[in-house]
GROMACS .gro file of C-alpha atoms in nm:
model
  468
    1UNK     CA    1  -3.845  -2.179   5.361
    2UNK     CA    2  -3.686  -1.826   5.329
    3UNK     CA    3  -3.486  -1.760   5.652
    4UNK     CA    4  -3.537  -1.404   5.765
    5UNK     CA    5  -3.210  -1.199   5.787
    6UNK     CA    6  -3.123  -0.902   6.000
    7UNK     CA    7  -3.274  -1.010   6.329
    8UNK     CA    8  -3.011  -1.255   6.464
    9UNK     CA    9  -3.050  -1.287   6.826
   10UNK     CA   10  -3.339  -1.034   6.833
   11UNK     CA   11  -3.686  -1.067   6.982
   12UNK     CA   12  -3.932  -1.016   6.706
   13UNK     CA   13  -4.314  -1.004   6.783
   14UNK     CA   14  -4.556  -1.172   6.551
   15UNK     CA   15  -4.932  -1.071   6.572
   16UNK     CA   16  -5.173  -1.313   6.420
   17UNK     CA   17  -5.096  -1.693   6.397
   18UNK     CA   18  -5.279  -1.797   6.087
   19UNK     CA   19  -5.100  -1.956   5.783
   20UNK     CA   20  -4.880  -1.648   5.724
   21UNK     CA   21  -4.813  -1.587   6.082
   22UNK     CA   22  -4.690  -1.927   6.170
   23UNK     CA   23  -4.477  -1.932   5.853
   24UNK     CA   24  -4.331  -1.600   5.951
   25UNK     CA   25  -4.242  -1.739   6.295
   26UNK     CA   26  -4.067  -2.039   6.162
   27UNK     CA   27  -3.875  -1.820   5.909
   28UNK     CA   28  -3.777  -1.580   6.195
   29UNK     CA   29  -3.645  -1.860   6.392
   30UNK     CA   30  -3.460  -2.006   6.098
   31UNK     CA   31  -3.277  -1.689   6.064
   32UNK     CA   32  -3.175  -1.677   6.432
   33UNK     CA   33  -3.442  -1.444   6.563
   34UNK     CA   34  -3.651  -1.521   6.877
   35UNK     CA   35  -4.023  -1.496   6.780
   36UNK     CA   36  -4.260  -1.377   7.043
   37UNK     CA   37  -4.611  -1.465   6.923
   38UNK     CA   38  -4.959  -1.359   7.002
   39UNK     CA   39  -5.309  -1.416   6.870
   40UNK     CA   40  -5.652  -1.330   7.030
   41UNK     CA   41  -5.771  -1.682   6.957
   42UNK     CA   42  -5.658  -1.920   7.234
   43UNK     CA   43  -5.674  -2.219   6.988
   44UNK     CA   44  -5.412  -2.042   6.757
   45UNK     CA   45  -5.192  -1.969   7.056
   46UNK     CA   46  -5.217  -2.337   7.163
   47UNK     CA   47  -5.120  -2.445   6.818
   48UNK     CA   48  -4.814  -2.225   6.815
   49UNK     CA   49  -4.706  -2.324   7.156
   50UNK     CA   50  -4.728  -2.688   7.050
   51UNK     CA   51  -4.483  -2.614   6.781
   52UNK     CA   52  -4.237  -2.463   7.045
   53UNK     CA   53  -4.312  -2.086   7.010
   54UNK     CA   54  -4.327  -1.853   7.288
   55UNK     CA   55  -4.669  -1.680   7.317
   56UNK     CA   56  -4.688  -1.363   7.525
   57UNK     CA   57  -4.963  -1.106   7.557
   58UNK     CA   58  -4.847  -0.797   7.360
   59UNK     CA   59  -5.071  -0.558   7.543
   60UNK     CA   60  -4.927  -0.617   7.886
   61UNK     CA   61  -4.710  -0.341   8.051
   62UNK     CA   62  -4.365  -0.329   7.899
   63UNK     CA   63  -4.429  -0.597   7.639
   64UNK     CA   64  -4.240  -0.408   7.382
   65UNK     CA   65  -3.944  -0.315   7.584
   66UNK     CA   66  -3.722  -0.584   7.442
   67UNK     CA   67  -3.891  -0.614   7.097
   68UNK     CA   68  -3.709  -0.506   6.785
   69UNK     CA   69  -3.985  -0.532   6.530
   70UNK     CA   70  -4.360  -0.612   6.522
   71UNK     CA   71  -4.469  -0.843   6.223
   72UNK     CA   72  -4.853  -0.807   6.164
   73UNK     CA   73  -5.054  -1.064   5.963
   74UNK     CA   74  -5.249  -0.920   5.659
   75UNK     CA   75  -5.587  -0.996   5.796
   76UNK     CA   76  -5.536  -0.775   6.091
   77UNK     CA   77  -5.647  -0.406   6.043
   78UNK     CA   78  -5.364  -0.190   6.184
   79UNK     CA   79  -5.497   0.158   6.120
   80UNK     CA   80  -5.850   0.175   5.977
   81UNK     CA   81  -6.137   0.170   6.061
   82UNK     CA   82  -5.971   0.200   6.409
   83UNK     CA   83  -5.600   0.148   6.506
   84UNK     CA   84  -5.528  -0.204   6.628
   85UNK     CA   85  -5.432  -0.174   6.998
   86UNK     CA   86  -5.124  -0.386   6.963
   87UNK     CA   87  -4.997  -0.200   6.670
   88UNK     CA   88  -5.075   0.126   6.849
   89UNK     CA   89  -4.877  -0.001   7.153
   90UNK     CA   90  -4.573  -0.089   6.927
   91UNK     CA   91  -4.588   0.258   6.759
   92UNK     CA   92  -4.603   0.435   7.098
   93UNK     CA   93  -4.305   0.224   7.198
   94UNK     CA   94  -4.118   0.330   6.892
   95UNK     CA   95  -4.111  -0.029   6.755
   96UNK     CA   96  -4.114  -0.059   6.370
   97UNK     CA   97  -4.409  -0.248   6.225
   98UNK     CA   98  -4.377  -0.470   5.913
   99UNK     CA   99  -4.533  -0.780   5.761
  100UNK     CA  100  -4.417  -1.109   5.596
  101UNK     CA  101  -4.403  -0.938   5.248
  102UNK     CA  102  -4.146  -0.677   5.375
  103UNK     CA  103  -3.950  -0.969   5.547
  104UNK     CA  104  -3.935  -1.163   5.223
  105UNK     CA  105  -3.803  -0.881   5.009
  106UNK     CA  106  -3.536  -0.813   5.266
  107UNK     CA  107  -3.438  -1.168   5.292
  108UNK     CA  108  -3.480  -1.347   4.956
  109UNK     CA  109  -3.154  -1.245   4.788
  110UNK     CA  110  -2.845  -1.410   4.941
  111UNK     CA  111  -2.472  -1.433   4.881
  112UNK     CA  112  -2.529  -1.760   4.690
  113UNK     CA  113  -2.671  -1.542   4.412
  114UNK     CA  114  -2.321  -1.432   4.331
  115UNK     CA  115  -2.255  -1.771   4.170
  116UNK     CA  116  -2.571  -1.790   3.969
  117UNK     CA  117  -2.557  -1.748   3.586
  118UNK     CA  118  -2.905  -1.598   3.571
  119UNK     CA  119  -3.019  -1.389   3.874
  120UNK     CA  120  -3.362  -1.496   4.010
  121UNK     CA  121  -3.653  -1.261   3.940
  122UNK     CA  122  -3.973  -1.163   4.142
  123UNK     CA  123  -4.289  -1.067   3.970
  124UNK     CA  124  -4.549  -0.902   4.193
  125UNK     CA  125  -4.910  -0.874   4.092
  126UNK     CA  126  -5.180  -0.649   4.251
  127UNK     CA  127  -5.506  -0.479   4.164
  128UNK     CA  128  -5.869  -0.509   4.244
  129UNK     CA  129  -5.974  -0.797   4.025
  130UNK     CA  130  -5.801  -1.054   3.824
  131UNK     CA  131  -5.469  -1.064   4.018
  132UNK     CA  132  -5.511  -1.431   4.119
  133UNK     CA  133  -5.571  -1.546   3.765
  134UNK     CA  134  -5.298  -1.311   3.623
  135UNK     CA  135  -5.057  -1.457   3.888
  136UNK     CA  136  -5.144  -1.824   3.819
  137UNK     CA  137  -5.127  -1.766   3.437
  138UNK     CA  138  -4.785  -1.612   3.453
  139UNK     CA  139  -4.664  -1.906   3.680
  140UNK     CA  140  -4.836  -2.159   3.442
  141UNK     CA  141  -4.672  -2.017   3.121
  142UNK     CA  142  -4.337  -2.005   3.298
  143UNK     CA  143  -4.364  -2.364   3.392
  144UNK     CA  144  -4.484  -2.483   3.058
  145UNK     CA  145  -4.177  -2.299   2.907
  146UNK     CA  146  -3.944  -2.497   3.131
  147UNK     CA  147  -3.858  -2.209   3.368
  148UNK     CA  148  -3.838  -2.300   3.744
  149UNK     CA  149  -4.104  -2.093   3.921
  150UNK     CA  150  -4.292  -2.072   4.241
  151UNK     CA  151  -4.631  -1.919   4.320
  152UNK     CA  152  -4.691  -1.738   4.655
  153UNK     CA  153  -4.844  -1.457   4.853
  154UNK     CA  154  -5.213  -1.420   4.849
  155UNK     CA  155  -5.243  -1.742   4.643
  156UNK     CA  156  -5.072  -2.075   4.714
  157UNK     CA  157  -4.805  -2.066   4.967
  158UNK     CA  158  -4.704  -1.796   5.223
  159UNK     CA  159  -4.398  -1.591   5.079
  160UNK     CA  160  -4.161  -1.711   5.345
  161UNK     CA  161  -4.270  -2.078   5.306
  162UNK     CA  162  -4.138  -2.101   4.950
  163UNK     CA  163  -3.800  -2.267   4.870
  164UNK     CA  164  -3.473  -2.059   4.849
  165UNK     CA  165  -3.400  -1.933   4.492
  166UNK     CA  166  -3.201  -2.139   4.256
  167UNK     CA  167  -3.025  -2.023   3.938
  168UNK     CA  168  -3.273  -1.855   3.708
  169UNK     CA  169  -3.578  -1.891   3.934
  170UNK     CA  170  -3.883  -1.674   3.890
  171UNK     CA  171  -4.099  -1.612   4.186
  172UNK     CA  172  -4.461  -1.486   4.113
  173UNK     CA  173  -4.640  -1.320   4.404
  174UNK     CA  174  -4.993  -1.219   4.420
  175UNK     CA  175  -5.029  -0.923   4.665
  176UNK     CA  176  -5.338  -0.773   4.814
  177UNK     CA  177  -5.365  -0.426   4.932
  178UNK     CA  178  -5.353  -0.566   5.287
  179UNK     CA  179  -5.004  -0.695   5.203
  180UNK     CA  180  -4.869  -0.394   5.016
  181UNK     CA  181  -4.980  -0.125   5.253
  182UNK     CA  182  -4.761  -0.226   5.537
  183UNK     CA  183  -4.455  -0.386   5.395
  184UNK     CA  184  -4.128  -0.190   5.461
  185UNK     CA  185  -3.948  -0.349   5.165
  186UNK     CA  186  -4.112  -0.385   4.821
  187UNK     CA  187  -3.855  -0.442   4.550
  188UNK     CA  188  -3.989  -0.666   4.274
  189UNK     CA  189  -3.827  -0.690   3.938
  190UNK     CA  190  -4.145  -0.670   3.761
  191UNK     CA  191  -4.477  -0.518   3.915
  192UNK     CA  192  -4.817  -0.559   3.770
  193UNK     CA  193  -5.133  -0.344   3.832
  194UNK     CA  194  -5.435  -0.512   3.683
  195UNK     CA  195  -5.717  -0.259   3.746
  196UNK     CA  196  -5.901  -0.075   4.030
  197UNK     CA  197  -6.237  -0.081   4.155
  198UNK     CA  198  -6.383   0.031   4.497
  199UNK     CA  199  -6.315  -0.254   4.749
  200UNK     CA  200  -6.211  -0.286   5.125
  201UNK     CA  201  -6.310   0.070   5.174
  202UNK     CA  202  -6.344   0.048   5.550
  203UNK     CA  203  -5.989  -0.104   5.583
  204UNK     CA  204  -5.837   0.176   5.381
  205UNK     CA  205  -6.057   0.475   5.471
  206UNK     CA  206  -6.193   0.515   5.128
  207UNK     CA  207  -6.091   0.446   4.753
  208UNK     CA  208  -5.793   0.697   4.784
  209UNK     CA  209  -5.639   0.503   5.065
  210UNK     CA  210  -5.706   0.182   4.877
  211UNK     CA  211  -5.539   0.312   4.564
  212UNK     CA  212  -5.238   0.439   4.779
  213UNK     CA  213  -5.202   0.097   4.928
  214UNK     CA  214  -5.173  -0.066   4.577
  215UNK     CA  215  -4.947   0.225   4.452
  216UNK     CA  216  -4.677   0.154   4.712
  217UNK     CA  217  -4.565  -0.160   4.523
  218UNK     CA  218  -4.463   0.077   4.232
  219UNK     CA  219  -4.364   0.386   4.434
  220UNK     CA  220  -4.163   0.215   4.705
  221UNK     CA  221  -4.014  -0.059   4.498
  222UNK     CA  222  -3.915   0.093   4.181
  223UNK     CA  223  -3.944  -0.209   3.965
  224UNK     CA  224  -3.736  -0.253   3.645
  225UNK     CA  225  -4.050  -0.292   3.444
  226UNK     CA  226  -4.420  -0.206   3.545
  227UNK     CA  227  -4.725  -0.349   3.361
  228UNK     CA  228  -5.007  -0.114   3.417
  229UNK     CA  229  -5.381  -0.163   3.328
  230UNK     CA  230  -5.480   0.187   3.201
  231UNK     CA  231  -5.864   0.147   3.165
  232UNK     CA  232  -5.921   0.336   3.490
  233UNK     CA  233  -5.801   0.673   3.574
  234UNK     CA  234  -5.597   0.553   3.861
  235UNK     CA  235  -5.405   0.311   3.631
  236UNK     CA  236  -5.341   0.585   3.383
  237UNK     CA  237  -5.226   0.813   3.644
  238UNK     CA  238  -4.982   0.547   3.787
  239UNK     CA  239  -4.843   0.484   3.443
  240UNK     CA  240  -4.785   0.861   3.393
  241UNK     CA  241  -4.604   0.885   3.729
  242UNK     CA  242  -4.361   0.598   3.639
  243UNK     CA  243  -4.291   0.699   3.288
  244UNK     CA  244  -4.033   0.948   3.166
  245UNK     CA  245  -4.209   1.007   2.838
  246UNK     CA  246  -4.412   0.837   2.557
  247UNK     CA  247  -4.125   0.617   2.439
  248UNK     CA  248  -4.024   0.495   2.794
  249UNK     CA  249  -4.069   0.110   2.751
  250UNK     CA  250  -4.014   0.041   3.115
  251UNK     CA  251  -4.383   0.093   3.155
  252UNK     CA  252  -4.602  -0.152   2.954
  253UNK     CA  253  -4.951  -0.025   2.919
  254UNK     CA  254  -5.236  -0.282   2.901
  255UNK     CA  255  -5.593  -0.233   2.796
  256UNK     CA  256  -5.919  -0.417   2.697
  257UNK     CA  257  -6.112  -0.097   2.644
  258UNK     CA  258  -5.920   0.067   2.364
  259UNK     CA  259  -5.649   0.021   2.098
  260UNK     CA  260  -5.323   0.170   2.245
  261UNK     CA  261  -5.071   0.343   2.024
  262UNK     CA  262  -4.753   0.555   2.057
  263UNK     CA  263  -4.373   0.486   2.054
  264UNK     CA  264  -4.372   0.289   2.388
  265UNK     CA  265  -4.479  -0.063   2.474
  266UNK     CA  266  -4.843  -0.164   2.481
  267UNK     CA  267  -5.041  -0.480   2.510
  268UNK     CA  268  -5.427  -0.465   2.446
  269UNK     CA  269  -5.719  -0.696   2.336
  270UNK     CA  270  -6.012  -0.620   2.109
  271UNK     CA  271  -6.276  -0.852   2.016
  272UNK     CA  272  -6.081  -1.138   2.152
  273UNK     CA  273  -5.747  -1.061   1.986
  274UNK     CA  274  -5.438  -0.981   2.196
  275UNK     CA  275  -5.193  -0.739   2.019
  276UNK     CA  276  -4.846  -0.624   2.141
  277UNK     CA  277  -4.700  -0.304   1.988
  278UNK     CA  278  -4.359  -0.177   2.061
  279UNK     CA  279  -4.191   0.139   1.915
  280UNK     CA  280  -4.506   0.179   1.697
  281UNK     CA  281  -4.477  -0.167   1.538
  282UNK     CA  282  -4.674  -0.492   1.605
  283UNK     CA  283  -4.449  -0.744   1.781
  284UNK     CA  284  -4.703  -1.024   1.857
  285UNK     CA  285  -5.059  -1.144   1.859
  286UNK     CA  286  -5.276  -1.411   2.010
  287UNK     CA  287  -5.632  -1.517   1.923
  288UNK     CA  288  -5.780  -1.554   2.280
  289UNK     CA  289  -6.127  -1.653   2.173
  290UNK     CA  290  -6.067  -2.025   2.157
  291UNK     CA  291  -5.893  -2.062   2.483
  292UNK     CA  292  -6.144  -2.209   2.722
  293UNK     CA  293  -5.950  -2.121   3.043
  294UNK     CA  294  -5.974  -1.742   2.968
  295UNK     CA  295  -6.336  -1.662   2.885
  296UNK     CA  296  -6.455  -1.295   2.870
  297UNK     CA  297  -6.308  -0.949   2.850
  298UNK     CA  298  -6.203  -0.958   3.214
  299UNK     CA  299  -5.987  -1.274   3.135
  300UNK     CA  300  -5.849  -1.106   2.837
  301UNK     CA  301  -5.725  -0.820   3.050
  302UNK     CA  302  -5.558  -1.085   3.271
  303UNK     CA  303  -5.411  -1.245   2.967
  304UNK     CA  304  -5.273  -0.904   2.854
  305UNK     CA  305  -5.116  -0.839   3.179
  306UNK     CA  306  -4.962  -1.200   3.199
  307UNK     CA  307  -4.840  -1.177   2.838
  308UNK     CA  308  -4.668  -0.839   2.911
  309UNK     CA  309  -4.502  -0.976   3.230
  310UNK     CA  310  -4.376  -1.281   3.037
  311UNK     CA  311  -4.257  -1.080   2.749
  312UNK     CA  312  -4.066  -0.848   2.985
  313UNK     CA  313  -3.882  -1.163   3.096
  314UNK     CA  314  -3.784  -1.243   2.729
  315UNK     CA  315  -4.030  -1.516   2.656
  316UNK     CA  316  -4.129  -1.535   2.293
  317UNK     CA  317  -4.501  -1.471   2.194
  318UNK     CA  318  -4.557  -1.826   2.048
  319UNK     CA  319  -4.417  -1.969   2.386
  320UNK     CA  320  -4.662  -1.759   2.578
  321UNK     CA  321  -4.947  -1.856   2.346
  322UNK     CA  322  -4.879  -2.234   2.400
  323UNK     CA  323  -4.888  -2.175   2.780
  324UNK     CA  324  -5.222  -1.988   2.736
  325UNK     CA  325  -5.368  -2.274   2.550
  326UNK     CA  326  -5.322  -2.523   2.821
  327UNK     CA  327  -5.428  -2.299   3.118
  328UNK     CA  328  -5.736  -2.440   3.283
  329UNK     CA  329  -5.829  -2.145   3.491
  330UNK     CA  330  -5.868  -2.125   3.871
  331UNK     CA  331  -6.141  -2.258   4.093
  332UNK     CA  332  -6.419  -2.015   4.165
  333UNK     CA  333  -6.311  -1.776   3.883
  334UNK     CA  334  -6.526  -1.821   3.569
  335UNK     CA  335  -6.500  -2.194   3.644
  336UNK     CA  336  -6.716  -2.409   3.416
  337UNK     CA  337  -6.829  -2.680   3.635
  338UNK     CA  338  -7.097  -2.862   3.416
  339UNK     CA  339  -7.277  -2.859   3.088
  340UNK     CA  340  -7.619  -3.043   3.082
  341UNK     CA  341  -7.896  -3.032   2.824
  342UNK     CA  342  -7.733  -2.734   2.656
  343UNK     CA  343  -7.705  -2.534   2.986
  344UNK     CA  344  -7.361  -2.433   3.103
  345UNK     CA  345  -7.301  -2.385   3.491
  346UNK     CA  346  -7.035  -2.133   3.578
  347UNK     CA  347  -6.883  -2.071   3.923
  348UNK     CA  348  -6.749  -1.719   3.979
  349UNK     CA  349  -6.783  -1.711   4.350
  350UNK     CA  350  -6.469  -1.487   4.355
  351UNK     CA  351  -6.672  -1.204   4.199
  352UNK     CA  352  -6.707  -1.055   4.549
  353UNK     CA  353  -6.751  -0.693   4.448
  354UNK     CA  354  -6.959  -0.512   4.188
  355UNK     CA  355  -6.684  -0.458   3.932
  356UNK     CA  356  -6.589  -0.831   3.920
  357UNK     CA  357  -6.960  -0.927   3.886
  358UNK     CA  358  -7.002  -0.681   3.606
  359UNK     CA  359  -6.714  -0.835   3.416
  360UNK     CA  360  -6.851  -1.181   3.481
  361UNK     CA  361  -7.197  -1.078   3.346
  362UNK     CA  362  -7.031  -0.937   3.026
  363UNK     CA  363  -6.855  -1.266   2.960
  364UNK     CA  364  -7.174  -1.466   2.884
  365UNK     CA  365  -7.511  -1.451   2.717
  366UNK     CA  366  -7.855  -1.575   2.848
  367UNK     CA  367  -7.764  -1.575   3.200
  368UNK     CA  368  -7.943  -1.720   3.488
  369UNK     CA  369  -7.773  -1.515   3.760
  370UNK     CA  370  -7.718  -1.638   4.119
  371UNK     CA  371  -7.607  -1.323   4.317
  372UNK     CA  372  -7.626  -1.172   4.657
  373UNK     CA  373  -7.452  -1.194   4.998
  374UNK     CA  374  -7.292  -0.946   5.232
  375UNK     CA  375  -7.308  -0.616   5.046
  376UNK     CA  376  -6.985  -0.402   5.049
  377UNK     CA  377  -6.969  -0.027   5.092
  378UNK     CA  378  -7.083   0.175   4.804
  379UNK     CA  379  -7.389  -0.028   4.716
  380UNK     CA  380  -7.449  -0.199   4.391
  381UNK     CA  381  -7.354   0.103   4.171
  382UNK     CA  382  -7.381   0.012   3.803
  383UNK     CA  383  -7.460  -0.353   3.850
  384UNK     CA  384  -7.817  -0.331   3.732
  385UNK     CA  385  -7.697  -0.158   3.407
  386UNK     CA  386  -7.453  -0.432   3.345
  387UNK     CA  387  -7.725  -0.704   3.358
  388UNK     CA  388  -7.838  -0.676   3.007
  389UNK     CA  389  -7.746  -1.039   2.943
  390UNK     CA  390  -7.946  -1.159   3.234
  391UNK     CA  391  -8.270  -1.342   3.180
  392UNK     CA  392  -8.338  -1.369   3.557
  393UNK     CA  393  -8.164  -1.318   3.892
  394UNK     CA  394  -8.189  -1.556   4.175
  395UNK     CA  395  -8.093  -1.375   4.491
  396UNK     CA  396  -7.925  -1.534   4.798
  397UNK     CA  397  -7.815  -1.414   5.142
  398UNK     CA  398  -7.953  -1.296   5.465
  399UNK     CA  399  -8.049  -0.960   5.310
  400UNK     CA  400  -8.168  -1.118   4.979
  401UNK     CA  401  -8.490  -0.906   4.966
  402UNK     CA  402  -8.312  -0.581   5.000
  403UNK     CA  403  -8.040  -0.688   4.740
  404UNK     CA  404  -8.321  -0.781   4.504
  405UNK     CA  405  -8.488  -0.451   4.536
  406UNK     CA  406  -8.184  -0.269   4.402
  407UNK     CA  407  -8.170  -0.475   4.078
  408UNK     CA  408  -8.392  -0.231   3.908
  409UNK     CA  409  -8.501  -0.352   3.557
  410UNK     CA  410  -8.391  -0.710   3.640
  411UNK     CA  411  -8.646  -0.991   3.687
  412UNK     CA  412  -8.528  -1.100   4.037
  413UNK     CA  413  -8.655  -1.385   4.259
  414UNK     CA  414  -8.565  -1.386   4.622
  415UNK     CA  415  -8.438  -1.737   4.697
  416UNK     CA  416  -8.232  -1.690   5.022
  417UNK     CA  417  -8.031  -2.003   5.009
  418UNK     CA  418  -7.799  -2.156   4.743
  419UNK     CA  419  -7.994  -2.466   4.736
  420UNK     CA  420  -8.319  -2.289   4.641
  421UNK     CA  421  -8.146  -2.059   4.393
  422UNK     CA  422  -7.972  -2.346   4.199
  423UNK     CA  423  -8.294  -2.559   4.201
  424UNK     CA  424  -8.504  -2.267   4.058
  425UNK     CA  425  -8.223  -2.172   3.803
  426UNK     CA  426  -8.218  -2.534   3.676
  427UNK     CA  427  -8.604  -2.538   3.657
  428UNK     CA  428  -8.611  -2.230   3.447
  429UNK     CA  429  -8.300  -2.284   3.231
  430UNK     CA  430  -8.327  -2.343   2.861
  431UNK     CA  431  -8.098  -2.469   2.592
  432UNK     CA  432  -7.818  -2.212   2.560
  433UNK     CA  433  -7.863  -2.059   2.896
  434UNK     CA  434  -7.583  -2.007   3.147
  435UNK     CA  435  -7.636  -2.049   3.521
  436UNK     CA  436  -7.378  -1.816   3.662
  437UNK     CA  437  -7.284  -1.759   4.027
  438UNK     CA  438  -7.136  -1.408   4.037
  439UNK     CA  439  -7.249  -1.279   4.374
  440UNK     CA  440  -7.120  -0.911   4.365
  441UNK     CA  441  -7.107  -0.942   4.747
  442UNK     CA  442  -6.893  -1.098   5.021
  443UNK     CA  443  -6.969  -1.444   5.146
  444UNK     CA  444  -6.960  -1.393   5.516
  445UNK     CA  445  -7.317  -1.367   5.587
  446UNK     CA  446  -7.367  -1.741   5.510
  447UNK     CA  447  -7.032  -1.879   5.445
  448UNK     CA  448  -6.685  -1.872   5.592
  449UNK     CA  449  -6.514  -1.779   5.250
  450UNK     CA  450  -6.588  -1.740   4.878
  451UNK     CA  451  -6.436  -2.080   4.840
  452UNK     CA  452  -6.700  -2.230   5.065
  453UNK     CA  453  -6.973  -2.051   4.881
  454UNK     CA  454  -6.844  -2.178   4.543
  455UNK     CA  455  -6.809  -2.529   4.671
  456UNK     CA  456  -7.171  -2.519   4.786
  457UNK     CA  457  -7.274  -2.395   4.444
  458UNK     CA  458  -7.096  -2.701   4.282
  459UNK     CA  459  -7.247  -2.942   4.531
  460UNK     CA  460  -7.605  -2.796   4.465
  461UNK     CA  461  -7.552  -2.799   4.087
  462UNK     CA  462  -7.434  -3.164   4.109
  463UNK     CA  463  -7.732  -3.255   4.330
  464UNK     CA  464  -7.978  -3.070   4.105
  465UNK     CA  465  -7.858  -3.232   3.781
  466UNK     CA  466  -7.863  -3.564   3.936
  467UNK     CA  467  -8.230  -3.523   4.021
  468UNK     CA  468  -8.323  -3.409   3.666
   0.00000   0.00000   0.00000
């Protein structure tokens, strides 16, 4: 646990008592603060009270009269689409609003670091797609290289739930836009921006607000090194804002769409080969094609970003390559779950938006595509055009018929449920085909999470293959 500093003897309100909210309450108490907790869910309040925390309605008159700061859990919208009433009450009372990420960055460094030979580092990864895989890959490479490392944030443990730093530690944080938009302190040593595609538009009042939330990690924090994916205009713009000129190697540009050149520091992948150039000369290369845990161009982008971050820490290219080779990938992200009679079954349930699904479709050939769910703002956009490798689509979700109608030029069958979609895909599949779950939609019309959706896909595949 990271005890929160700066609130000794103060009352600090905590809104939202899920995983990060409870961890925040414990960390505040460990630092000498007095947490005042609230959640609209009575069961969550009961659980917090059972652990000895005071729960008090933060909307009652005078609730913020003695509160020093309000800490908001990331799942709670604080401004858009409408201001959260508790957040609004805090702002009207002049009470600062923060989140657990802000508390982490103000509390992680301690006086003990004065005795360390090697100062701990924080690598923070954000972006629309690939940030989980990139974060996990960095963590894996460091672990395989013998560096003590912890993985936290939007993946793994809550940021305040990790262990205090030891000499030479590296903490890898995956940060969503929900986490970066509100944190009052953002000071990573290395910050990574994978890519940007429209997502969470209602929460951020449009793509501009969404990009602004991601950009805060770099603009507010001033990292020593920034790894920036430049295949979208926003990434190119961000790299330009952070750089003092073409030779400024504090910015490492990353691409899977083009060969990068110039006097600066670049990492790019073309046709499955990763190349690193610095000061106009090649400094490293890796053949990514034979690495099973990193299939497809989208994972090659993740590999480039992870490689750049590890190189910024001083790891040698061959050490990074060895870590890549043993990386098994993450569940629900291009996860190969079975191969039967020449047919490969791939679970990419994390492909919850159009851009992620397009990248998954580009990674395989002869695809039997299971898609559909709760459609996000902006529609399907270029998704039909990206479906050139699709033999047939099997559409699930409550609005499966409407989703299927938008897949112009794609042979689409309305299935409704995962059970039917998997069964029909198995019946149709031939040697060399890939049955791919890449929904291009949220899961919440039928499942509690994308993980639950992926688990159902795995279960249905296992049941279907068992009956063949």
